Structures are given as structure tokens and as C-alpha cells.
PDB file of C-alpha atoms in Angstrom:
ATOM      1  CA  UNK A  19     -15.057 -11.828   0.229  1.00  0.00           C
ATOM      2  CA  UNK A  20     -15.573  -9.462  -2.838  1.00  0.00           C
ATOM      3  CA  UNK A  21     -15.189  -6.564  -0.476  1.00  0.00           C
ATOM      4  CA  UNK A  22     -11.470  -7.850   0.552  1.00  0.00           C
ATOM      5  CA  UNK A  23     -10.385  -8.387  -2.685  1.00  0.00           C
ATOM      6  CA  UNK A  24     -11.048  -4.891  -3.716  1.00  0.00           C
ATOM      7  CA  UNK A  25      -9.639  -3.734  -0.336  1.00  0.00           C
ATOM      8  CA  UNK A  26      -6.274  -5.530  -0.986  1.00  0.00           C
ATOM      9  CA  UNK A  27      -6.325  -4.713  -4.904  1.00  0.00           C
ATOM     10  CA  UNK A  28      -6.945  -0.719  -3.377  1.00  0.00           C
ATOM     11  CA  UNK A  29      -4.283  -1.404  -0.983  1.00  0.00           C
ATOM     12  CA  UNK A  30      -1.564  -2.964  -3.098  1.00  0.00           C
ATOM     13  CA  UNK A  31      -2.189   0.081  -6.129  1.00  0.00           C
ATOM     14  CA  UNK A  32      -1.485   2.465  -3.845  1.00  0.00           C
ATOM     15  CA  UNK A  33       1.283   0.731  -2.017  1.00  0.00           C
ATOM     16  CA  UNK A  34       2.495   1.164  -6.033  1.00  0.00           C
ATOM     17  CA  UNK A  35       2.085   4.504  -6.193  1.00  0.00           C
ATOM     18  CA  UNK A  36       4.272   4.520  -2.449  1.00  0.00           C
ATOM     19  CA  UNK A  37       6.763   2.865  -4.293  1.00  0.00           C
ATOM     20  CA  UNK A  38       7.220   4.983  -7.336  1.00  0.00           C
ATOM     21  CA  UNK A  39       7.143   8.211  -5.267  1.00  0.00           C
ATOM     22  CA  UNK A  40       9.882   6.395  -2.948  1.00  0.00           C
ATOM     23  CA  UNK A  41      11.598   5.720  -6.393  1.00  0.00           C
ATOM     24  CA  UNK A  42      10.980   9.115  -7.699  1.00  0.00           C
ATOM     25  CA  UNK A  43      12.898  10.491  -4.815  1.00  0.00           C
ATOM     26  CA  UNK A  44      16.260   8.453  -4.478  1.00  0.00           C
ATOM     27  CA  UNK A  45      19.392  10.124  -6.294  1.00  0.00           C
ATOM     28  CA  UNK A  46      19.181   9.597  -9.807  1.00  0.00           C
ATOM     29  CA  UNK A  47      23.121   9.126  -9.353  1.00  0.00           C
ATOM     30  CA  UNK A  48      22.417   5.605  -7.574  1.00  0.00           C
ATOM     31  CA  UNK A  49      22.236   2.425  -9.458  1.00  0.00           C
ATOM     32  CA  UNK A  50      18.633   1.068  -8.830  1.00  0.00           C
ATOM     33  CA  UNK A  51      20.206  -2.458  -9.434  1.00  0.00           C
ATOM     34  CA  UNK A  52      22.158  -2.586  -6.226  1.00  0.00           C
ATOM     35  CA  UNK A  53      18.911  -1.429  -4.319  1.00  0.00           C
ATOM     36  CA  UNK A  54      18.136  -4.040  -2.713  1.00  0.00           C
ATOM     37  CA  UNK A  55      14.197  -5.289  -3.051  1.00  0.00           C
ATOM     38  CA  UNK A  56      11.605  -5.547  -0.125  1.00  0.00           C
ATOM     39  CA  UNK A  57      10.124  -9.206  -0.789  1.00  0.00           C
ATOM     40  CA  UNK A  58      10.738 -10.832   2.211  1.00  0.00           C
ATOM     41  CA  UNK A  59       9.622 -14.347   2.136  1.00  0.00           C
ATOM     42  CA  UNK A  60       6.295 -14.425   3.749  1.00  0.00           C
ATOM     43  CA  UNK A  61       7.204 -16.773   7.217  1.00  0.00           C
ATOM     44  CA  UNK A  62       9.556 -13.488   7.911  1.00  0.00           C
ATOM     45  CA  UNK A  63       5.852 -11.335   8.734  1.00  0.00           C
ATOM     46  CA  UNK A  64       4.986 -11.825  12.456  1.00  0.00           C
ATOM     47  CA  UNK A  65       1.301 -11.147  13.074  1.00  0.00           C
ATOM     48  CA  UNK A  66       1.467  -8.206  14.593  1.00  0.00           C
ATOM     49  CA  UNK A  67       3.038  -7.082  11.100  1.00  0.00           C
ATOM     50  CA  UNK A  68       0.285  -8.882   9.193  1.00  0.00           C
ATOM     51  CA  UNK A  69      -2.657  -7.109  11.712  1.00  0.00           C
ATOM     52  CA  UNK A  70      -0.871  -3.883  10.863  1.00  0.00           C
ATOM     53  CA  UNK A  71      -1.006  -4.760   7.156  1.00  0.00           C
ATOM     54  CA  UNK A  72      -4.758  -5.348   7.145  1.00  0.00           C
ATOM     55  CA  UNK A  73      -5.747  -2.662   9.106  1.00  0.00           C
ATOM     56  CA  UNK A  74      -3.595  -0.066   7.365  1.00  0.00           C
ATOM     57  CA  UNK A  75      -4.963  -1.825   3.896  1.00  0.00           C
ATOM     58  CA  UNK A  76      -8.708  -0.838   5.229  1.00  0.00           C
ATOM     59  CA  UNK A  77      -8.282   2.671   5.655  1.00  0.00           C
ATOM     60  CA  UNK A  78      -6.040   2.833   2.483  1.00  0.00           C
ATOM     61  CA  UNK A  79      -8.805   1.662   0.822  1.00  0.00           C
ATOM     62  CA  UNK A  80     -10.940   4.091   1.428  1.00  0.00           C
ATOM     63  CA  UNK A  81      -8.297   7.054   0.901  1.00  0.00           C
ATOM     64  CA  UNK A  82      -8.024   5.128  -2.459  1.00  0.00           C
ATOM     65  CA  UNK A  83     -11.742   5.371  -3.747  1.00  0.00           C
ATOM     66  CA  UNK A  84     -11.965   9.133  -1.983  1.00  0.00           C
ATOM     67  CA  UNK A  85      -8.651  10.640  -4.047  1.00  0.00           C
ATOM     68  CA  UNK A  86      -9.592   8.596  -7.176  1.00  0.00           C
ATOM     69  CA  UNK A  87     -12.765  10.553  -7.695  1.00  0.00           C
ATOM     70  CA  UNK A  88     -10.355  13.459  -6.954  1.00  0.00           C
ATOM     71  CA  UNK A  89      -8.222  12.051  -9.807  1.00  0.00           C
ATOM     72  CA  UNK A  90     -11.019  12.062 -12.327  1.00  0.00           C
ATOM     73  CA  UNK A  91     -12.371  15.859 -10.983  1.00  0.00           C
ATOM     74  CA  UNK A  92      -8.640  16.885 -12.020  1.00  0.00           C
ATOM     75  CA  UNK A  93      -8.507  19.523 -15.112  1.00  0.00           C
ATOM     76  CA  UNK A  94      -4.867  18.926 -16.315  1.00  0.00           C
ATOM     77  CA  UNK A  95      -2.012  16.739 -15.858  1.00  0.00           C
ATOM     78  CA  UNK A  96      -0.554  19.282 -12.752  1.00  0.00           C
ATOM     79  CA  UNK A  97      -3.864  18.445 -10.792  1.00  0.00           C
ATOM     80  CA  UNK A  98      -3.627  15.277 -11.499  1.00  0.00           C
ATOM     81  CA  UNK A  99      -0.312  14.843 -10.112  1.00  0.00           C
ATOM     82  CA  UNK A 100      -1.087  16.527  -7.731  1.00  0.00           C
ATOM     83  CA  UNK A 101      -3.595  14.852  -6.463  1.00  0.00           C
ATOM     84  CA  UNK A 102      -1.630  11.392  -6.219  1.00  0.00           C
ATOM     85  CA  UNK A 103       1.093  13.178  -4.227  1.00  0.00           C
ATOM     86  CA  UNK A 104      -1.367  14.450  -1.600  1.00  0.00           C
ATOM     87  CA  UNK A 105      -3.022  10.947  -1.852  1.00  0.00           C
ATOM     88  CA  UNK A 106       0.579   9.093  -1.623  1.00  0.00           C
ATOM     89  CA  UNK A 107       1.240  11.893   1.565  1.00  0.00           C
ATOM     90  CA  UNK A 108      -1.824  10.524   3.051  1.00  0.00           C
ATOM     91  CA  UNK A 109      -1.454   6.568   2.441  1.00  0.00           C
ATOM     92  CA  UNK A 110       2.162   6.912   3.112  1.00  0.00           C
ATOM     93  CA  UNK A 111       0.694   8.318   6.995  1.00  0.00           C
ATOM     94  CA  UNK A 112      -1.510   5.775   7.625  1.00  0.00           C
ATOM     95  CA  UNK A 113       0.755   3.153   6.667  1.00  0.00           C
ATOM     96  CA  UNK A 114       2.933   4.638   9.504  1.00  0.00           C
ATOM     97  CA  UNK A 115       0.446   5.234  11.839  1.00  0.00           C
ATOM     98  CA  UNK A 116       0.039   1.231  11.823  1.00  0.00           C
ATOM     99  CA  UNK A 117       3.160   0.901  13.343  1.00  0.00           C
ATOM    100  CA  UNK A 118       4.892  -0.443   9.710  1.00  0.00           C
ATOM    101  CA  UNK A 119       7.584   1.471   7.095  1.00  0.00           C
ATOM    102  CA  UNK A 120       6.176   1.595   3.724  1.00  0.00           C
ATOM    103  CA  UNK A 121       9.456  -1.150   2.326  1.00  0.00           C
ATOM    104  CA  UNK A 122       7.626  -3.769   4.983  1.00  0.00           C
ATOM    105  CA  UNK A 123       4.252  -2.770   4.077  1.00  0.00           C
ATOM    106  CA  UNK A 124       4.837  -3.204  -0.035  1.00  0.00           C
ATOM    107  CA  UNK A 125       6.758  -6.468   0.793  1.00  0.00           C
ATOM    108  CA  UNK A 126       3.554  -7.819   2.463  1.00  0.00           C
ATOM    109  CA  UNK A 127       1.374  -6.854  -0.192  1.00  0.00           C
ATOM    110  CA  UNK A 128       3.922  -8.575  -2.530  1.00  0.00           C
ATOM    111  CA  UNK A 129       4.047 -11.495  -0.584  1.00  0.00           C
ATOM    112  CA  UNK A 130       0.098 -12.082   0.040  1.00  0.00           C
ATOM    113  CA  UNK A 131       0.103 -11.622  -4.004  1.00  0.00           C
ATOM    114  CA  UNK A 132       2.719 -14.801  -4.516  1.00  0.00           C
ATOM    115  CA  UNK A 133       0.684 -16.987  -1.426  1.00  0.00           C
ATOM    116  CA  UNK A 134      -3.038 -17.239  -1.604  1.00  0.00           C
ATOM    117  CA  UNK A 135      -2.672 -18.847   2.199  1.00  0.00           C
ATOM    118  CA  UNK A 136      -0.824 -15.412   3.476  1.00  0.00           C
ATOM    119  CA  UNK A 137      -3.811 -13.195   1.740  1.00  0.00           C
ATOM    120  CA  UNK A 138      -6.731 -15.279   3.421  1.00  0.00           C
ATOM    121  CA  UNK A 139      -5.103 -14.884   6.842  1.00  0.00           C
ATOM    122  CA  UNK A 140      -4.410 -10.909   6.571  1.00  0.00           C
ATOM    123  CA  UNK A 141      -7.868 -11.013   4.920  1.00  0.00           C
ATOM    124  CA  UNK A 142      -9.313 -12.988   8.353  1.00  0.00           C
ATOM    125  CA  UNK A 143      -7.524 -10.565  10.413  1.00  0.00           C
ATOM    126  CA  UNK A 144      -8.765  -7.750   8.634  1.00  0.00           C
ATOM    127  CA  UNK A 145     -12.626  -9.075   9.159  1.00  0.00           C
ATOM    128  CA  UNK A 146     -12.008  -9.475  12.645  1.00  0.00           C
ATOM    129  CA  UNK A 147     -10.935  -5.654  13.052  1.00  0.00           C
TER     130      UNK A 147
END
């Protein structure tokens, strides 16, 4: 159980960094106010999503823990960055590859954050994979 909290907690910081790169890039001309926000309400998630979720979560987490040590091998603040822009690249691929758009994927790991019962079946699923 330890493990899958510290999958999901790996999995829902790097869905943040997705999310500030995907905010880094929008027109600075654009109101961020009328963007509207991925947090679905959690009975919108079909399984198939949720499946996708975990398994995309369990290979996030381990591109997590591999660029973080890259993180802390960084010499300066351009490295650094970097770094979490290859790592985002790479997170941003598998979360794809799983068959889910990064917006769907943060909204799940939003939504298993607001409902314990949503996090111990994605959690389940992702045991079972």
C-alpha cells in the first residue's frame, strides 16, 4: 500500500509539472480565467480511463525517481530545466501511449485526490496490472 501511495504522489507531481509546461505554452495574450479546468467529477472516468490512469501512473513513476536523480546531478539552473523538460517530454509520452490526453489524465489524478474510494480502485487496478 506504501508503494501506491508513492506511485500516485510520483504520478500526480509530474502530472504538475505536465500542467505547468501545458501552461507555460498557451499565448500569454489569453485570459487563463476563461480556460476552462479539467476536474471532471469522478463518475465521468469509465474504467478503461481509470486502467489507463494506473498503468500510465506506474511507469511515470519510475521516469519520476530516474529524472529526479537527474535533477539533483544538474550543475545550474539551465540543466536543471532542462532536465524537467526532457522528463515532462517523456511523461507527457507515456501518458499518451495509455491511450489518455494529459487534461483527462491530470483530472483523474485530481479527482482520486478529492475521493479516497476513486484512489483505492485505480490503486486495485494498478496491482492487478
Amino acid at each position: 500500500m506504501q508503494r501506491m501511495t508513492a506511485l500516485f504522489s510520483a504520478a500526480l507531481l509530474s502530472a504538475g509539472l505536465m500542467a505547468a509546461q501545458a501552461h507555460a505554452q498557451q499565448d500569454p495574450a489569453q485570459d487563463p480565467a476563461a480556460q476552462p479546468q479539467a476536474q471532471a467529477p469522478a463518475q465521468d472516468f469509465s474504467d478503461d480511463q481509470l486502467q489507463q490512469f494506473a498503468d500510465a501512473s506506474q511507469e511515470i513513476a519510475v521516469i519520476s525517481q530516474e529524472y529526479t536523480e537527474r535533477l539533483h546531478a544538474a550543475e545550474d539552473e539551465q540543466a536543471q530545466q532542462e532536465v524537467r523538460m526532457e522528463a515532462n517530454d517523456r511523461m507527457v509520452e507515456v501518458v499518451e501511449e495509455n491511450g489518455l490526453d494529459v487534461d483527462t489524465f491530470n483530472a483523474i489524478g485530481h479527482a482520486i485526490q478529492q475521493d479516497p474510494e476513486l484512489m483505492q480502485r485505480v490503486q486495485q487496478m494498478a496491482e492487478q496490472s
